[in-house]
Structure formats: structure tokens, C-alpha cells
mmCIF file of C-alpha atoms (C1' of nucleotides) in Angstrom:
data_model
loop_
_atom_site.group_PDB
_atom_site.id
_atom_site.type_symbol
_atom_site.label_atom_id
_atom_site.label_comp_id
_atom_site.label_asym_id
_atom_site.label_seq_id
_atom_site.Cartn_x
_atom_site.Cartn_y
_atom_site.Cartn_z
ATOM 1 C CA MET A 1 -23.189 -25.208 51.614
ATOM 2 C CA LYS A 2 -21.672 -22.377 49.604
ATOM 3 C CA LYS A 3 -21.834 -22.542 45.835
ATOM 4 C CA ASP A 4 -18.736 -21.602 43.853
ATOM 5 C CA LEU A 5 -20.102 -18.773 41.743
ATOM 6 C CA PRO A 6 -18.303 -17.774 38.556
ATOM 7 C CA SER A 7 -18.465 -14.108 39.567
ATOM 8 C CA ALA A 8 -16.406 -12.598 42.363
ATOM 9 C CA THR A 9 -18.666 -12.381 45.388
ATOM 10 C CA SER A 10 -16.533 -9.955 47.335
ATOM 11 C CA ASP A 11 -13.703 -7.545 46.832
ATOM 12 C CA GLN A 12 -11.408 -9.995 48.561
ATOM 13 C CA ASP A 13 -12.473 -12.624 46.099
ATOM 14 C CA LEU A 14 -11.801 -10.216 43.237
ATOM 15 C CA ALA A 15 -8.350 -9.531 44.655
ATOM 16 C CA HIS A 16 -7.667 -13.265 44.880
ATOM 17 C CA LYS A 17 -8.749 -13.921 41.325
ATOM 18 C CA LEU A 18 -6.568 -11.084 40.061
ATOM 19 C CA ALA A 19 -3.632 -12.195 42.177
ATOM 20 C CA SER A 20 -3.818 -15.768 40.953
ATOM 21 C CA SER A 21 -3.232 -14.423 37.450
ATOM 22 C CA GLY A 22 -0.351 -12.267 38.697
ATOM 23 C CA MET A 23 -2.297 -9.023 38.697
ATOM 24 C CA ARG A 24 -3.031 -6.437 41.363
ATOM 25 C CA MET A 25 -6.192 -5.188 42.915
ATOM 26 C CA THR A 26 -6.749 -1.468 42.431
ATOM 27 C CA ALA A 27 -9.595 0.891 43.226
ATOM 28 C CA GLN A 28 -10.132 1.390 39.489
ATOM 29 C CA ARG A 29 -10.469 -2.322 38.778
ATOM 30 C CA GLU A 30 -12.881 -2.796 41.622
ATOM 31 C CA HIS A 31 -14.966 0.112 40.450
ATOM 32 C CA VAL A 32 -15.017 -0.930 36.801
ATOM 33 C CA TYR A 33 -15.968 -4.463 37.767
ATOM 34 C CA HIS A 34 -18.848 -3.269 39.912
ATOM 35 C CA THR A 35 -19.994 -0.998 37.129
ATOM 36 C CA LEU A 36 -20.092 -3.981 34.794
ATOM 37 C CA LEU A 37 -22.021 -6.076 37.284
ATOM 38 C CA GLN A 38 -24.703 -3.409 37.407
ATOM 39 C CA GLN A 39 -24.760 -2.739 33.686
ATOM 40 C CA THR A 40 -26.092 -6.010 32.328
ATOM 41 C CA ASP A 41 -26.818 -4.781 28.819
ATOM 42 C CA HIS A 42 -23.498 -5.758 27.238
ATOM 43 C CA PRO A 43 -21.895 -2.323 27.152
ATOM 44 C CA THR A 44 -18.996 -1.322 24.914
ATOM 45 C CA ALA A 45 -15.705 -0.239 26.482
ATOM 46 C CA ASP A 46 -16.745 3.347 25.934
ATOM 47 C CA GLU A 47 -20.073 2.848 27.677
ATOM 48 C CA VAL A 48 -18.338 1.244 30.636
ATOM 49 C CA TYR A 49 -15.930 4.178 30.696
ATOM 50 C CA LEU A 50 -18.637 6.816 30.674
ATOM 51 C CA ARG A 51 -20.639 5.177 33.398
ATOM 52 C CA ALA A 52 -17.675 4.332 35.606
ATOM 53 C CA LYS A 53 -16.163 7.782 35.122
ATOM 54 C CA SER A 54 -19.219 9.498 36.539
ATOM 55 C CA ALA A 55 -18.389 8.086 39.967
ATOM 56 C CA MET A 56 -14.606 8.237 39.503
ATOM 57 C CA PRO A 57 -13.838 11.290 37.378
ATOM 58 C CA GLU A 58 -10.092 10.751 37.062
ATOM 59 C CA LEU A 59 -10.564 7.316 35.481
ATOM 60 C CA SER A 60 -8.956 7.018 32.058
ATOM 61 C CA MET A 61 -9.971 5.074 28.992
ATOM 62 C CA ALA A 62 -6.602 3.301 28.972
ATOM 63 C CA THR A 63 -7.320 1.985 32.441
ATOM 64 C CA VAL A 64 -10.738 0.776 31.369
ATOM 65 C CA TYR A 65 -9.208 -1.242 28.543
ATOM 66 C CA ASN A 66 -6.500 -2.503 30.866
ATOM 67 C CA THR A 67 -9.116 -3.531 33.410
ATOM 68 C CA LEU A 68 -11.423 -5.170 30.875
ATOM 69 C CA ASP A 69 -8.501 -7.244 29.618
ATOM 70 C CA ALA A 70 -7.550 -8.130 33.186
ATOM 71 C CA LEU A 71 -11.087 -9.221 34.050
ATOM 72 C CA VAL A 72 -11.350 -11.286 30.872
ATOM 73 C CA LYS A 73 -8.012 -12.917 31.692
ATOM 74 C CA CYS A 74 -9.062 -14.021 35.134
ATOM 75 C CA GLY A 75 -12.417 -15.241 33.875
ATOM 76 C CA LEU A 76 -14.699 -12.703 35.539
ATOM 77 C CA ILE A 77 -16.199 -11.236 32.385
ATOM 78 C CA LYS A 78 -16.552 -12.206 28.740
ATOM 79 C CA GLN A 79 -15.726 -10.252 25.637
ATOM 80 C CA VAL A 80 -18.556 -10.386 23.114
ATOM 81 C CA ASN A 81 -17.819 -9.689 19.456
ATOM 82 C CA VAL A 82 -20.961 -9.415 17.402
ATOM 83 C CA GLU A 83 -20.498 -6.253 15.429
ATOM 84 C CA ARG A 84 -17.774 -5.074 13.139
ATOM 85 C CA THR A 85 -16.873 -2.023 15.119
ATOM 86 C CA ALA A 86 -16.706 -2.396 18.886
ATOM 87 C CA SER A 87 -16.377 -5.203 21.392
ATOM 88 C CA ARG A 88 -18.919 -5.554 24.150
ATOM 89 C CA TYR A 89 -18.539 -6.971 27.619
ATOM 90 C CA CYS A 90 -20.687 -9.338 29.633
ATOM 91 C CA SER A 91 -20.523 -9.962 33.357
ATOM 92 C CA ASN A 92 -22.952 -12.886 33.304
ATOM 93 C CA MET A 93 -20.621 -15.859 33.626
ATOM 94 C CA ASN A 94 -23.296 -18.527 33.742
ATOM 95 C CA GLU A 95 -23.263 -20.662 30.618
ATOM 96 C CA HIS A 96 -25.374 -18.891 28.062
ATOM 97 C CA CYS A 97 -25.248 -17.567 24.551
ATOM 98 C CA HIS A 98 -26.089 -14.274 22.879
ATOM 99 C CA PHE A 99 -28.827 -13.208 20.532
ATOM 100 C CA PHE A 100 -27.926 -10.103 18.554
ATOM 101 C CA CYS A 101 -30.829 -8.196 17.024
ATOM 102 C CA GLU A 102 -29.724 -6.843 13.669
ATOM 103 C CA GLU A 103 -32.571 -4.375 13.737
ATOM 104 C CA CYS A 104 -32.156 -2.587 17.045
ATOM 105 C CA GLY A 105 -28.643 -3.682 17.995
ATOM 106 C CA SER A 106 -29.595 -5.076 21.375
ATOM 107 C CA ILE A 107 -28.110 -8.238 22.778
ATOM 108 C CA HIS A 108 -30.212 -10.764 24.692
ATOM 109 C CA ASP A 109 -28.864 -13.566 26.862
ATOM 110 C CA VAL A 110 -30.180 -17.006 25.954
ATOM 111 C CA ASP A 111 -29.807 -19.889 28.389
ATOM 112 C CA PHE A 112 -28.964 -23.451 27.537
ATOM 113 C CA LYS A 113 -31.330 -26.264 28.324
ATOM 114 C CA LYS A 114 -30.284 -28.193 31.380
ATOM 115 C CA ASP A 115 -29.732 -31.458 29.560
ATOM 116 C CA LYS A 116 -27.220 -29.850 27.229
ATOM 117 C CA GLY A 117 -24.955 -32.487 25.760
ATOM 118 C CA GLU A 118 -21.757 -32.058 23.814
ATOM 119 C CA LEU A 119 -21.703 -29.944 20.719
ATOM 120 C CA PRO A 120 -21.773 -32.171 17.633
ATOM 121 C CA LEU A 121 -18.459 -31.028 16.193
ATOM 122 C CA LYS A 122 -15.825 -32.875 14.221
ATOM 123 C CA LEU A 123 -12.995 -31.333 16.201
ATOM 124 C CA PRO A 124 -9.523 -32.361 15.010
ATOM 125 C CA ARG A 125 -7.168 -33.589 17.720
ATOM 126 C CA ASN A 126 -4.797 -30.640 17.316
ATOM 127 C CA LEU A 127 -7.456 -28.088 18.222
ATOM 128 C CA VAL A 128 -8.012 -27.741 21.943
ATOM 129 C CA PRO A 129 -10.768 -25.281 22.782
ATOM 130 C CA THR A 130 -10.770 -23.384 26.067
ATOM 131 C CA GLN A 131 -13.927 -21.458 25.336
ATOM 132 C CA VAL A 132 -17.047 -21.852 23.230
ATOM 133 C CA ASP A 133 -19.083 -18.887 22.086
ATOM 134 C CA ILE A 134 -22.451 -19.308 20.467
ATOM 135 C CA SER A 135 -24.126 -16.272 19.023
ATOM 136 C CA LEU A 136 -27.388 -15.952 17.188
ATOM 137 C CA ARG A 137 -28.468 -13.160 14.885
ATOM 138 C CA GLY A 138 -31.944 -12.196 13.871
ATOM 139 C CA ARG A 139 -34.713 -9.920 14.970
ATOM 140 C CA CYS A 140 -36.025 -9.503 18.427
ATOM 141 C CA ALA A 141 -39.384 -8.051 19.357
ATOM 142 C CA ASP A 142 -38.327 -5.707 22.091
ATOM 143 C CA PRO A 143 -41.421 -3.544 22.457
ATOM 144 C CA LEU A 144 -39.399 -0.486 23.395
ATOM 145 C CA LYS A 145 -36.686 -0.486 20.809
ATOM 146 C CA CYS A 146 -37.084 -2.880 17.956
ATOM 147 C CA PRO A 147 -38.731 -1.231 14.955
ATOM 148 C CA ASN A 148 -39.823 -4.608 13.666
ATOM 149 C CA ARG A 149 -41.931 -5.509 16.619
ATOM 150 C CA ASN A 150 -45.095 -5.279 14.533
ATOM 151 C CA ARG A 151 -43.875 -6.828 11.304
ATOM 152 C CA ASN A 152 -44.666 -10.426 10.494
ATOM 153 C CA MET B 1 -29.224 -33.615 -10.758
ATOM 154 C CA LYS B 2 -27.784 -30.250 -9.829
ATOM 155 C CA LYS B 3 -27.240 -29.431 -6.203
ATOM 156 C CA ASP B 4 -28.215 -25.981 -4.957
ATOM 157 C CA LEU B 5 -24.912 -24.769 -3.628
ATOM 158 C CA PRO B 6 -24.792 -21.939 -1.131
ATOM 159 C CA SER B 7 -22.095 -20.193 -3.129
ATOM 160 C CA ALA B 8 -22.698 -18.508 -6.463
ATOM 161 C CA THR B 9 -21.605 -20.967 -9.111
ATOM 162 C CA SER B 10 -21.467 -18.465 -11.959
ATOM 163 C CA ASP B 11 -21.346 -14.744 -12.526
ATOM 164 C CA GLN B 12 -24.935 -14.899 -13.688
ATOM 165 C CA ASP B 13 -25.855 -16.548 -10.441
ATOM 166 C CA LEU B 14 -24.007 -13.836 -8.516
ATOM 167 C CA ALA B 15 -25.910 -11.204 -10.484
ATOM 168 C CA HIS B 16 -29.187 -12.918 -9.657
ATOM 169 C CA LYS B 17 -28.431 -13.122 -5.962
ATOM 170 C CA LEU B 18 -27.461 -9.453 -5.862
ATOM 171 C CA ALA B 19 -30.527 -8.429 -7.854
ATOM 172 C CA SER B 20 -32.896 -10.316 -5.613
ATOM 173 C CA SER B 21 -31.654 -8.139 -2.759
ATOM 174 C CA GLY B 22 -32.066 -5.033 -4.888
ATOM 175 C CA MET B 23 -28.377 -4.623 -5.659
ATOM 176 C CA ARG B 24 -26.416 -4.387 -8.867
ATOM 177 C CA MET B 25 -23.717 -6.524 -10.371
ATOM 178 C CA THR B 26 -20.454 -4.683 -10.966
ATOM 179 C CA ALA B 27 -17.011 -5.713 -12.116
ATOM 180 C CA GLN B 28 -15.680 -4.809 -8.668
ATOM 181 C CA ARG B 29 -18.144 -7.008 -6.829
ATOM 182 C CA GLU B 30 -17.432 -9.914 -9.124
ATOM 183 C CA HIS B 31 -13.720 -9.486 -8.661
ATOM 184 C CA VAL B 32 -13.881 -9.118 -4.875
ATOM 185 C CA TYR B 33 -16.116 -12.172 -4.614
ATOM 186 C CA HIS B 34 -13.740 -14.277 -6.680
ATOM 187 C CA THR B 35 -10.844 -13.054 -4.593
ATOM 188 C CA LEU B 36 -12.644 -14.212 -1.468
ATOM 189 C CA LEU B 37 -13.407 -17.603 -2.972
ATOM 190 C CA GLN B 38 -9.708 -18.122 -3.587
ATOM 191 C CA GLN B 39 -8.548 -16.746 -0.265
ATOM 192 C CA THR B 40 -9.930 -19.298 2.158
ATOM 193 C CA ASP B 41 -7.975 -18.143 5.198
ATOM 194 C CA HIS B 42 -10.567 -15.739 6.596
ATOM 195 C CA PRO B 43 -8.977 -12.484 5.455
ATOM 196 C CA THR B 44 -9.695 -9.068 6.939
ATOM 197 C CA ALA B 45 -11.220 -6.351 4.751
ATOM 198 C CA ASP B 46 -7.754 -4.919 4.294
ATOM 199 C CA GLU B 47 -6.321 -8.244 3.188
ATOM 200 C CA VAL B 48 -9.119 -8.668 0.664
ATOM 201 C CA TYR B 49 -8.429 -5.138 -0.550
ATOM 202 C CA LEU B 50 -4.717 -5.678 -1.014
ATOM 203 C CA ARG B 51 -5.134 -8.922 -2.866
ATOM 204 C CA ALA B 52 -8.026 -7.764 -5.046
ATOM 205 C CA LYS B 53 -6.285 -4.477 -5.820
ATOM 206 C CA SER B 54 -3.294 -6.219 -7.326
ATOM 207 C CA ALA B 55 -5.454 -7.357 -10.232
ATOM 208 C CA MET B 56 -7.673 -4.250 -10.275
ATOM 209 C CA PRO B 57 -5.495 -1.297 -9.281
ATOM 210 C CA GLU B 58 -8.218 1.348 -9.269
ATOM 211 C CA LEU B 59 -10.242 -0.571 -6.655
ATOM 212 C CA SER B 60 -10.906 1.436 -3.506
ATOM 213 C CA MET B 61 -11.234 0.416 0.112
ATOM 214 C CA ALA B 62 -14.712 1.966 0.260
ATOM 215 C CA THR B 63 -15.825 -0.318 -2.531
ATOM 216 C CA VAL B 64 -14.407 -3.338 -0.761
ATOM 217 C CA TYR B 65 -16.439 -2.550 2.352
ATOM 218 C CA ASN B 66 -19.499 -1.861 0.232
ATOM 219 C CA THR B 67 -19.024 -5.172 -1.564
ATOM 220 C CA LEU B 68 -18.394 -7.179 1.585
ATOM 221 C CA ASP B 69 -21.611 -5.811 3.069
ATOM 222 C CA ALA B 70 -23.466 -6.586 -0.137
ATOM 223 C CA LEU B 71 -22.186 -10.169 -0.225
ATOM 224 C CA VAL B 72 -23.057 -10.688 3.427
ATOM 225 C CA LYS B 73 -26.537 -9.317 2.781
ATOM 226 C CA CYS B 74 -27.269 -11.717 -0.020
ATOM 227 C CA GLY B 75 -25.851 -14.658 1.896
ATOM 228 C CA LEU B 76 -22.758 -15.377 -0.175
ATOM 229 C CA ILE B 77 -20.174 -14.804 2.535
ATOM 230 C CA LYS B 78 -20.084 -14.617 6.307
ATOM 231 C CA GLN B 79 -18.636 -11.989 8.546
ATOM 232 C CA VAL B 80 -16.533 -13.500 11.314
ATOM 233 C CA ASN B 81 -15.923 -11.477 14.465
ATOM 234 C CA VAL B 82 -13.385 -13.106 16.723
ATOM 235 C CA GLU B 83 -10.980 -10.351 17.560
ATOM 236 C CA ARG B 84 -11.474 -6.919 19.033
ATOM 237 C CA THR B 85 -9.848 -5.107 16.181
ATOM 238 C CA ALA B 86 -10.920 -6.271 12.738
ATOM 239 C CA SER B 87 -13.670 -8.348 11.150
ATOM 240 C CA ARG B 88 -12.797 -11.262 8.933
ATOM 241 C CA TYR B 89 -14.675 -12.785 6.023
ATOM 242 C CA CYS B 90 -15.434 -16.355 5.102
ATOM 243 C CA SER B 91 -16.626 -17.624 1.740
ATOM 244 C CA ASN B 92 -17.259 -21.167 2.940
ATOM 245 C CA MET B 93 -21.018 -21.222 3.265
ATOM 246 C CA ASN B 94 -21.324 -24.855 4.257
ATOM 247 C CA GLU B 95 -22.455 -25.233 7.835
ATOM 248 C CA HIS B 96 -19.378 -25.080 9.989
ATOM 249 C CA CYS B 97 -17.927 -23.206 12.905
ATOM 250 C CA HIS B 98 -14.656 -21.434 13.610
ATOM 251 C CA PHE B 99 -11.754 -22.204 15.872
ATOM 252 C CA PHE B 100 -9.701 -19.141 16.713
ATOM 253 C CA CYS B 101 -6.174 -19.769 17.977
ATOM 254 C CA GLU B 102 -5.377 -17.170 20.606
ATOM 255 C CA GLU B 103 -1.712 -17.904 20.187
ATOM 256 C CA CYS B 104 -1.102 -17.522 16.467
ATOM 257 C CA GLY B 105 -4.315 -15.770 15.441
ATOM 258 C CA SER B 106 -5.244 -18.278 12.774
ATOM 259 C CA ILE B 107 -8.803 -19.411 12.173
ATOM 260 C CA HIS B 108 -9.637 -23.032 11.395
ATOM 261 C CA ASP B 109 -12.942 -24.272 9.994
ATOM 262 C CA VAL B 110 -14.544 -27.035 12.052
ATOM 263 C CA ASP B 111 -17.315 -29.139 10.547
ATOM 264 C CA PHE B 112 -20.416 -30.346 12.301
ATOM 265 C CA LYS B 113 -21.124 -34.013 12.707
ATOM 266 C CA LYS B 114 -23.676 -35.243 10.226
ATOM 267 C CA ASP B 115 -26.219 -36.204 12.831
ATOM 268 C CA LYS B 116 -26.279 -32.709 14.241
ATOM 269 C CA GLY B 117 -29.498 -32.113 16.122
ATOM 270 C CA GLU B 118 -30.968 -28.879 17.345
ATOM 271 C CA LEU B 119 -28.982 -26.673 19.657
ATOM 272 C CA PRO B 120 -30.213 -27.130 23.227
ATOM 273 C CA LEU B 121 -31.263 -23.526 23.777
ATOM 274 C CA LYS B 122 -34.096 -22.059 25.787
ATOM 275 C CA LEU B 123 -34.998 -19.596 23.053
ATOM 276 C CA PRO B 124 -37.833 -17.237 23.986
ATOM 277 C CA ARG B 125 -40.650 -16.980 21.434
ATOM 278 C CA ASN B 126 -39.865 -13.358 20.624
ATOM 279 C CA LEU B 127 -36.340 -14.115 19.408
ATOM 280 C CA VAL B 128 -36.234 -15.428 15.865
ATOM 281 C CA PRO B 129 -32.718 -16.305 14.759
ATOM 282 C CA THR B 130 -31.751 -16.161 11.115
ATOM 283 C CA GLN B 131 -28.169 -17.200 11.695
ATOM 284 C CA VAL B 132 -26.176 -19.158 14.241
ATOM 285 C CA ASP B 133 -22.474 -18.621 14.753
ATOM 286 C CA ILE B 134 -20.421 -20.931 16.881
ATOM 287 C CA SER B 135 -16.853 -19.996 17.576
ATOM 288 C CA LEU B 136 -14.252 -21.748 19.655
ATOM 289 C CA ARG B 137 -11.129 -20.262 21.158
ATOM 290 C CA GLY B 138 -8.037 -22.053 22.272
ATOM 291 C CA ARG B 139 -4.708 -23.130 20.951
ATOM 292 C CA CYS B 140 -4.045 -24.868 17.711
ATOM 293 C CA ALA B 141 -0.948 -26.833 16.833
ATOM 294 C CA ASP B 142 -0.231 -25.465 13.413
ATOM 295 C CA PRO B 143 3.315 -26.695 12.792
ATOM 296 C CA LEU B 144 4.232 -23.591 10.831
ATOM 297 C CA LYS B 145 2.851 -20.792 12.913
ATOM 298 C CA CYS B 146 1.685 -21.713 16.358
ATOM 299 C CA PRO B 147 4.404 -21.132 18.960
ATOM 300 C CA ASN B 148 2.694 -23.570 21.300
ATOM 301 C CA ARG B 149 3.051 -26.552 19.056
ATOM 302 C CA ASN B 150 5.584 -28.128 21.397
ATOM 303 C CA ARG B 151 4.172 -27.181 24.771
ATOM 304 C CA ASN B 152 2.227 -29.636 26.872
ATOM 305 C "C1'" DG C 1 -32.350 8.399 -17.806
ATOM 306 C "C1'" DT C 2 -31.979 7.499 -13.070
ATOM 307 C "C1'" DG C 3 -30.682 5.582 -9.029
ATOM 308 C "C1'" DA C 4 -26.941 2.770 -7.505
ATOM 309 C "C1'" DA C 5 -22.086 2.157 -7.158
ATOM 310 C "C1'" DT C 6 -17.352 3.857 -7.446
ATOM 311 C "C1'" DG C 7 -12.956 6.289 -6.067
ATOM 312 C "C1'" DC C 8 -10.780 9.498 -3.444
ATOM 313 C "C1'" DA C 9 -9.709 11.824 0.616
ATOM 314 C "C1'" DA C 10 -11.089 13.251 4.904
ATOM 315 C "C1'" DA C 11 -13.361 12.245 9.055
ATOM 316 C "C1'" DA C 12 -14.853 9.377 12.637
ATOM 317 C "C1'" DC C 13 -14.212 5.692 15.508
ATOM 318 C "C1'" DC C 14 -12.019 2.258 18.457
ATOM 319 C "C1'" DT C 15 -7.895 0.561 20.579
ATOM 320 C "C1'" DT C 16 -3.079 0.698 21.727
ATOM 321 C "C1'" DT C 17 1.203 2.836 23.148
ATOM 322 C "C1'" DG C 18 4.851 5.676 25.527
ATOM 323 C "C1'" DC C 19 6.098 7.650 29.514
ATOM 324 C "C1'" DA C 20 6.359 9.973 33.950
ATOM 325 C "C1'" DA C 21 4.090 9.601 38.282
ATOM 326 C "C1'" DC C 22 1.988 6.699 41.578
ATOM 327 C "C1'" DT C 23 0.847 2.589 44.391
ATOM 328 C "C1'" DG C 24 -0.107 -2.184 46.121
ATOM 329 C "C1'" DG C 25 1.906 -6.104 48.202
ATOM 330 C "C1'" DC D 1 11.356 -1.210 47.356
ATOM 331 C "C1'" DC D 2 9.922 -2.458 42.861
ATOM 332 C "C1'" DA D 3 7.146 -4.271 39.454
ATOM 333 C "C1'" DG D 4 2.576 -3.396 38.120
ATOM 334 C "C1'" DT D 5 -0.817 0.201 37.269
ATOM 335 C "C1'" DT D 6 -2.512 4.743 36.221
ATOM 336 C "C1'" DG D 7 -3.605 9.049 33.471
ATOM 337 C "C1'" DC D 8 -2.716 11.670 29.752
ATOM 338 C "C1'" DA D 9 -2.030 12.569 25.142
ATOM 339 C "C1'" DA D 10 -0.542 11.056 20.934
ATOM 340 C "C1'" DA D 11 -0.362 7.466 17.551
ATOM 341 C "C1'" DG D 12 -2.192 3.519 15.094
ATOM 342 C "C1'" DG D 13 -5.555 0.911 12.846
ATOM 343 C "C1'" DT D 14 -10.244 0.081 11.042
ATOM 344 C "C1'" DT D 15 -14.519 1.650 9.195
ATOM 345 C "C1'" DT D 16 -17.549 5.254 7.520
ATOM 346 C "C1'" DT D 17 -18.806 9.382 5.005
ATOM 347 C "C1'" DG D 18 -19.324 13.170 1.474
ATOM 348 C "C1'" DC D 19 -19.286 14.188 -3.041
ATOM 349 C "C1'" DA D 20 -18.424 14.384 -7.911
ATOM 350 C "C1'" DT D 21 -18.144 10.991 -11.504
ATOM 351 C "C1'" DT D 22 -19.326 6.714 -13.683
ATOM 352 C "C1'" DC D 23 -22.113 2.821 -14.646
ATOM 353 C "C1'" DA D 24 -25.883 -0.860 -14.578
ATOM 354 C "C1'" DC D 25 -30.333 -1.745 -15.604
#
DNA sequence: GTGAATGCAAAACCTTTGCAACTGG
DNA sequence: CCAGTTGCAAAGGTTTTGCATTCAC
């Protein structure tokens, strides 16, 4: 039995997902999406651009932004806003949240426990959420990057 | 019996909170903080600047950013990142989360239920959060602004 | 007195836009 | 064929920086 994964499992699937939101499949979109799938460290638009451009030199920044918006719209990636300056993008569409290390700037994925119930919110009737983002801030202990790995 | 409020209840208190993070009290910081306390609609740095400047014409944008960072550092305000373009600031330090309306751009505070338990997260031991942000996205039904108030 | 904070203007970023050329369905 | 997409370059908006001056402690 095939599981319905939140990511596009083939280019045809990607084309379908784009089409169902009234958008077209292009070589650039396919390439940017694959770049994001390989780059799991929550890159900024610029980082996606640089990496994708190396294999497709004519790619433009405008197209990267266009594509990122398109992929967000059809639910294939998430936009992650943790810093003041630049948005980041995440191709992991399993339910999870983000831990942002204020020391080294890295972002770690944190999974939910399986028995996750509803969030205990007093949500007024006139607010209808389509998406929930949970982000944590603090210090990680990444042995390679985080300068606080030996403190406390 | 006096409750220990998360906001600074007096200028002396503000001075103390700044000092305990190694920062100084200035007329600008006091003024910007009071502006934020009155402007409860999650203003951007620019909106804080414009409003604060009207009562303190010599105030500069650089000082507003400096002050916002200082207030965030000593825990008197929160930085809210929901959009790609500009950060917003929140002086409500009671535990709550934010609902961002993708239609009209407004941000609504949403309270937690009183019996709120722990978040069901599989948090690795090396990640120590100091802050949790929960943000929701969707459509509100603000009768004045939201163009979707009559749809569905 | 001394280091921190300010104001100003310029610089540095990040993101969006306009438009002619191109292309996918 | 035609609306959607691209690439380029320029514009727009937000945030940061450098530096001389001022101010808080």
C-alpha cells in the first residue's frame, strides 16, 4: 500500500501539485525543488539560489523567489521566519517544529510526540487557522558550530 | 500582595531591568518602550519610529533598532516574525501566541487555556529552549479590514 | 571620566517589480 | 496560441554600520 507523502515523489507528482494550484511545471522549478530536498539545513533564498545556480547557471534570483512562493503555495515546502532579516525554507513536510540556536544561528528540526493532542488555545470562533508554526529559541550544543557547547 | 508583572511597571523598574543586562537607561529607551506599551497592534520598527518620533522629533531609526534589541534582550518585549519582509514587536508579555491573517495582514493575540500542559515535543537533550513561539496563520474575520469576512 | 548610546547619512541587505523574450499545456 | 514564467536590471524596503558627539553612571 502506497503512503501519501507530503513531498512530491516524482516530477510528475510535482507537476500535478503545481497544476492543481494553476501553476506550470518548468525546468527551473523542478531544479530548485530538488535542490531544496537535498539541502536540509533550512537555507535562505540566497543560499538556494547559489546552490541551484551552480548546476543551472542562467537561473535568476527572481525565479528562485517565484519558485519558492509557488512551492509554498502548493504545500511542498514551508517558509520559516526566525530571524529579523531573511526567510528560510524547509522541505521537510512532516509535522515538526524548529529550534533556532541564538548562538550559532542553526536551525534544528524537532519532532512531535506521537500522542500529540490539540494545542491548548483559546481560539476565538472568527479565527480559522490553516497552519500552525511552533518555534523554539535557545542554545544548542552542536559540537561543530555552537560556541557555547562547553558552557554550563 | 504585589504581583511580579512581566512588563516594567515603572521607569525605575525599566532602568533596573536594563542595568541587569548591562545596559543604560536613556530618555529614548523610555519613550520607545512607552510607545510600544500603548501601541498594542504589533507594529513594525518603522511604525514604532514614526509614532515615537512625533513626540521626540530628534529620535533616529538607528536608536529605535538599538532600543528594540535592548528591550528584547532584557525580556520586556517580543520580536514577532511572521512575514518575509519586516519584524514586528509585541509588548504583551503574558503567555500567548499569535494569529496572522494572510488576507489582511493583521495579528491577533490568542491566549492559552489555563490548564496548559507541556508541549508534546521530542526535544533532544542538547537543545535547551529559552523561549517558545507559537504562531498560527489563516484568515480572520475582522469586520473592518479583512476582505474575506463574507466568504464561506 | 569613560564606556555606552545617540543621530545622521551612507551602505548593505533582502525582496519585489517592469518588461521583453520565451515556453508549457 | 496565449497566459504563465523567465532573466535581467533597476527599484523598493528594511536593517546595519561608521563616526563624531552626547550622555549615563
